[in-house]
Short mmCIF file of N, CA and C in Angstrom, two decimals:
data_model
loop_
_atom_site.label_atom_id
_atom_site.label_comp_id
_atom_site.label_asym_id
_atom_site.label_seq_id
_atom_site.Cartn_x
_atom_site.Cartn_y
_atom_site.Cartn_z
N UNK A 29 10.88 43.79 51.76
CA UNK A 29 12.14 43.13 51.87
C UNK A 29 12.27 42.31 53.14
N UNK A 30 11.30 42.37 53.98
CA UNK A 30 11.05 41.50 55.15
C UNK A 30 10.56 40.54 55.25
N UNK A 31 9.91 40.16 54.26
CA UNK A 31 8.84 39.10 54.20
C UNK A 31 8.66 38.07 53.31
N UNK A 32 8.23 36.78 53.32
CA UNK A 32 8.52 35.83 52.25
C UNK A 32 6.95 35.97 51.95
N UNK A 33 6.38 35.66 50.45
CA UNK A 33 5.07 34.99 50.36
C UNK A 33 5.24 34.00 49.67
N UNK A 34 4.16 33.19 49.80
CA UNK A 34 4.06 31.79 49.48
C UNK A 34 2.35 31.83 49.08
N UNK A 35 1.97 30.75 48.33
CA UNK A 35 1.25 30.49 47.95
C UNK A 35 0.43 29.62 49.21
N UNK A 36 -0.95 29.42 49.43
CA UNK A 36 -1.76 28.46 50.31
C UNK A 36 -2.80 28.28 49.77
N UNK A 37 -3.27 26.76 50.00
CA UNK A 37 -4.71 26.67 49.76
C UNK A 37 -5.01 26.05 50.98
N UNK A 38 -6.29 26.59 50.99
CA UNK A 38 -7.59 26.01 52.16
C UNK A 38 -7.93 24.90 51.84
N UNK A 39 -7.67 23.23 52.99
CA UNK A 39 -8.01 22.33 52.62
C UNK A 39 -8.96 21.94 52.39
N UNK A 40 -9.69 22.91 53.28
CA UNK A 40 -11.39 22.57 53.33
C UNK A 40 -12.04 22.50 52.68
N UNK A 41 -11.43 23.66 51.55
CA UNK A 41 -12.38 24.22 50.09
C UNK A 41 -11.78 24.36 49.29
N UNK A 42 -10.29 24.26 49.27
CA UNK A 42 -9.57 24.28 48.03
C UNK A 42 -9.43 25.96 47.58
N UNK A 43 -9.66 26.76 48.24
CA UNK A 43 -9.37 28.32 47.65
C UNK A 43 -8.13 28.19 47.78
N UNK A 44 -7.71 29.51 47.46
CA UNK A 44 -5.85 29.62 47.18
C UNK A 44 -6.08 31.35 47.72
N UNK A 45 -4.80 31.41 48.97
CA UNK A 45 -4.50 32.37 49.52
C UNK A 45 -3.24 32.99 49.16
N UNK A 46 -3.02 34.02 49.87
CA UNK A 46 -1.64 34.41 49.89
C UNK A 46 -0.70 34.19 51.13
N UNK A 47 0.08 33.74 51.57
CA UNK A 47 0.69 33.60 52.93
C UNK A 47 1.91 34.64 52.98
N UNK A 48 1.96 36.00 53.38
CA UNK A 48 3.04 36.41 53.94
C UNK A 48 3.53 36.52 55.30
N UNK A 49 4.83 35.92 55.25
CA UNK A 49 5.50 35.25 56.34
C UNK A 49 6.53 36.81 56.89
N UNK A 50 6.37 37.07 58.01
CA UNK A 50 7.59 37.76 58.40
C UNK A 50 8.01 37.75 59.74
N UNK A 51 9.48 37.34 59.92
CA UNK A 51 10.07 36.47 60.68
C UNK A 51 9.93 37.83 61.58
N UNK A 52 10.19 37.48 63.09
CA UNK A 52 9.74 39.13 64.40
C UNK A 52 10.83 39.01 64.53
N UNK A 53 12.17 37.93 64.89
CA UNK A 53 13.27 38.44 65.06
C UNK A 53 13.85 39.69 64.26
N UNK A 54 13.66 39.16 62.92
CA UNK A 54 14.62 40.05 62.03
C UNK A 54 14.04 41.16 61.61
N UNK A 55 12.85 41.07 61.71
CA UNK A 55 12.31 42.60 61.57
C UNK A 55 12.22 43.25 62.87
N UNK A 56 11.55 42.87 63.81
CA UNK A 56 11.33 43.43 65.28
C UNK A 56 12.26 43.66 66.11
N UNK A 57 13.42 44.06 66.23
CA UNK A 57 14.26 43.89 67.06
C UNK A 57 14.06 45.25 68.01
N UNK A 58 13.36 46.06 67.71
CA UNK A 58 13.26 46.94 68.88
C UNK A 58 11.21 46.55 69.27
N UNK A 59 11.41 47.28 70.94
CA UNK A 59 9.62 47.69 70.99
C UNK A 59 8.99 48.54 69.98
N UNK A 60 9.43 49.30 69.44
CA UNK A 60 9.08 50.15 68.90
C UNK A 60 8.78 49.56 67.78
N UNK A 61 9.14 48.66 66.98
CA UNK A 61 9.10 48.00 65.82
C UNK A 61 7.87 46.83 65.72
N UNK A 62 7.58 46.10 66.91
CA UNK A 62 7.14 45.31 67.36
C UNK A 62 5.94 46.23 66.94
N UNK A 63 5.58 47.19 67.97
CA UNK A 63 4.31 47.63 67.81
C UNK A 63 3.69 48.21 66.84
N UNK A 64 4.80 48.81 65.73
CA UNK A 64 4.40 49.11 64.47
C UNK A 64 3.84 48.15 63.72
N UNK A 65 4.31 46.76 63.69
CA UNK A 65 3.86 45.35 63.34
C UNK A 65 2.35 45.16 63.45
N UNK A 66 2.07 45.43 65.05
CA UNK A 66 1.14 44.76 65.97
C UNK A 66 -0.31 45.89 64.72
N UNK A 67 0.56 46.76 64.30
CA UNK A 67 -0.80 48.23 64.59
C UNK A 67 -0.85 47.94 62.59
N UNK A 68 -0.46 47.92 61.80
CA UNK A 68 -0.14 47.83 60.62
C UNK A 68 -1.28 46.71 60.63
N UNK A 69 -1.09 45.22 61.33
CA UNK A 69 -1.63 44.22 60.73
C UNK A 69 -2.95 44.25 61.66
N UNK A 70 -3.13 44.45 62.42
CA UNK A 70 -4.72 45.46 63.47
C UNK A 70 -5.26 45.80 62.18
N UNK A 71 -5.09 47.12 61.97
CA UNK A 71 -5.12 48.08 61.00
C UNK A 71 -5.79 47.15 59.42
N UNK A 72 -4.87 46.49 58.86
CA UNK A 72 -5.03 45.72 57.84
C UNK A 72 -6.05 45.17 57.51
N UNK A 73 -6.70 44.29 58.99
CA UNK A 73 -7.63 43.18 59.29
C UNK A 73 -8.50 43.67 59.41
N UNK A 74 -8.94 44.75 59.70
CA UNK A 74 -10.44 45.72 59.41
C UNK A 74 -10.80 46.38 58.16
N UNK A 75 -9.71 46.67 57.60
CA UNK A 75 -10.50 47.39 56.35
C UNK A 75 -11.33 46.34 55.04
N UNK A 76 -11.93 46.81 54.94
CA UNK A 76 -12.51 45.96 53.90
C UNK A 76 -13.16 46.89 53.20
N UNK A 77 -12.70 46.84 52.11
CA UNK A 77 -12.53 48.27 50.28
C UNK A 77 -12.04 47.00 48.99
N UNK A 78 -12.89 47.44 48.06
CA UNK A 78 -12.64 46.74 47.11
C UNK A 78 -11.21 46.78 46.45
N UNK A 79 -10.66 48.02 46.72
CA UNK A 79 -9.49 48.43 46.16
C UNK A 79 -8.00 47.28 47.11
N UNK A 80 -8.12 47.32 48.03
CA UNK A 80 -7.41 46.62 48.83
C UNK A 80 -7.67 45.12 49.36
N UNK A 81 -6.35 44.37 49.16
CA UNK A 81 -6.50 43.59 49.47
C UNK A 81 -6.71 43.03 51.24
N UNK A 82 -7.63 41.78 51.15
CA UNK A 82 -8.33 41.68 52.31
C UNK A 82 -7.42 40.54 53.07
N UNK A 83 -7.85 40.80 54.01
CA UNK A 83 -6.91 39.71 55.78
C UNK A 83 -7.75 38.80 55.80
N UNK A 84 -7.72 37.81 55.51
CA UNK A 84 -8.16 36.49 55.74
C UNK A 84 -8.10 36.12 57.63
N UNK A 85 -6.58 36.10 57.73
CA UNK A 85 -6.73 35.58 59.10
C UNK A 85 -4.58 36.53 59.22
N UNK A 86 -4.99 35.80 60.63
CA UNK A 86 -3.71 36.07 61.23
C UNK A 86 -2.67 34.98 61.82
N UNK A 87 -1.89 34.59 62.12
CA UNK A 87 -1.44 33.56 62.52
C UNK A 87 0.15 33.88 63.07
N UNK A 88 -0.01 33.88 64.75
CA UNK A 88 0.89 34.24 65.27
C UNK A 88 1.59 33.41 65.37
N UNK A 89 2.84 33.05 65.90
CA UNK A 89 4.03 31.96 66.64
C UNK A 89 4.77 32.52 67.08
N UNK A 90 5.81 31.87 67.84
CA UNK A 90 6.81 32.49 68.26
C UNK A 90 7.91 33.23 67.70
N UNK A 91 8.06 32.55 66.50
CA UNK A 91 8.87 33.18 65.31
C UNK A 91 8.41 34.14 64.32
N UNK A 92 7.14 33.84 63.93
CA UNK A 92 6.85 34.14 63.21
C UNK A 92 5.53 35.09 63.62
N UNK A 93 5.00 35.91 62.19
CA UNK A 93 3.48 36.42 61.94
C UNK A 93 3.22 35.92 60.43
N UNK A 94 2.31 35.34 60.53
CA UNK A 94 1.62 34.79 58.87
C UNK A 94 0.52 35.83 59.02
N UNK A 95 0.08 36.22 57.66
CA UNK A 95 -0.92 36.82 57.56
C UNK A 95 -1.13 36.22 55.90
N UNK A 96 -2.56 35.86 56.34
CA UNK A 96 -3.07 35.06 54.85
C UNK A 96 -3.96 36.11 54.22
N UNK A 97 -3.43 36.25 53.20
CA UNK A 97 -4.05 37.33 52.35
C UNK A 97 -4.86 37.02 51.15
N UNK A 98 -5.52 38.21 50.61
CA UNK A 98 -7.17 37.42 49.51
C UNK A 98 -5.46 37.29 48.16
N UNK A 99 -5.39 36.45 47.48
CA UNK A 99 -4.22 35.86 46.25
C UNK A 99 -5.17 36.91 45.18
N UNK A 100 -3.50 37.09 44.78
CA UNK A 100 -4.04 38.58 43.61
C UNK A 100 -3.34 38.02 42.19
N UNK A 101 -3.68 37.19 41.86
CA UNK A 101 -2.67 36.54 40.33
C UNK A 101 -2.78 37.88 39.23
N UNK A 102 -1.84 37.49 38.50
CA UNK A 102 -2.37 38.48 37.40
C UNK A 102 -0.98 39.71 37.23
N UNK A 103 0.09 39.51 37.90
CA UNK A 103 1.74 39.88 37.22
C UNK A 103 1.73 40.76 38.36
N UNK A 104 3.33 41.47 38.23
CA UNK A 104 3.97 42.47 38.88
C UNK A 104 3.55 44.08 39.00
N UNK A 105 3.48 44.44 39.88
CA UNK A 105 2.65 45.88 40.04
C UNK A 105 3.45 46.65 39.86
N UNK A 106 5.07 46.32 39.45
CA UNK A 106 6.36 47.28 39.77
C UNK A 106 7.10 47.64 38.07
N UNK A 107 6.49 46.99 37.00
CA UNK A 107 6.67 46.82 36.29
C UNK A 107 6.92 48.17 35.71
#
């Protein structure tokens, strides 16, 4: 409920990612939150299991954390 995704492709090569966006104001508002962030997407960017999806990259700003993720098409998991 924090986070937007969006669709991306790599210009270079034309793959198609996942971009989830989540804004640090509105989620981070304490230290404590911040670093749960920091350790979650750490955490994320190392594992590599077929079962889970993989961290492409990271992409900090001031506003924001992007994290480009491997695109999983194929419907709703909540169904």
């Amino acid at each position: 409920g924090f986070a937007v995704v969006t669709m991306a492709t790599d210009l270079s090569d034309g793959s198609q990612w996942a971009c989830k966006s989540i804004n640090k104001h509105r989620t981070c508002r304490t230290q404590q939150s911040r670093d749960l962030l920091r350790t979650e997407v750490m955490a994320a960017s190392k594992l590599n299991h077929r079962n889970i999806i993989r961290t492409r990259d990271v992409i900090e700003t001031e506003d924001d954390v992007h994290l480009i993720l491997e695109l999983c098409s194929g419907g709703d998991l909540h169904r």
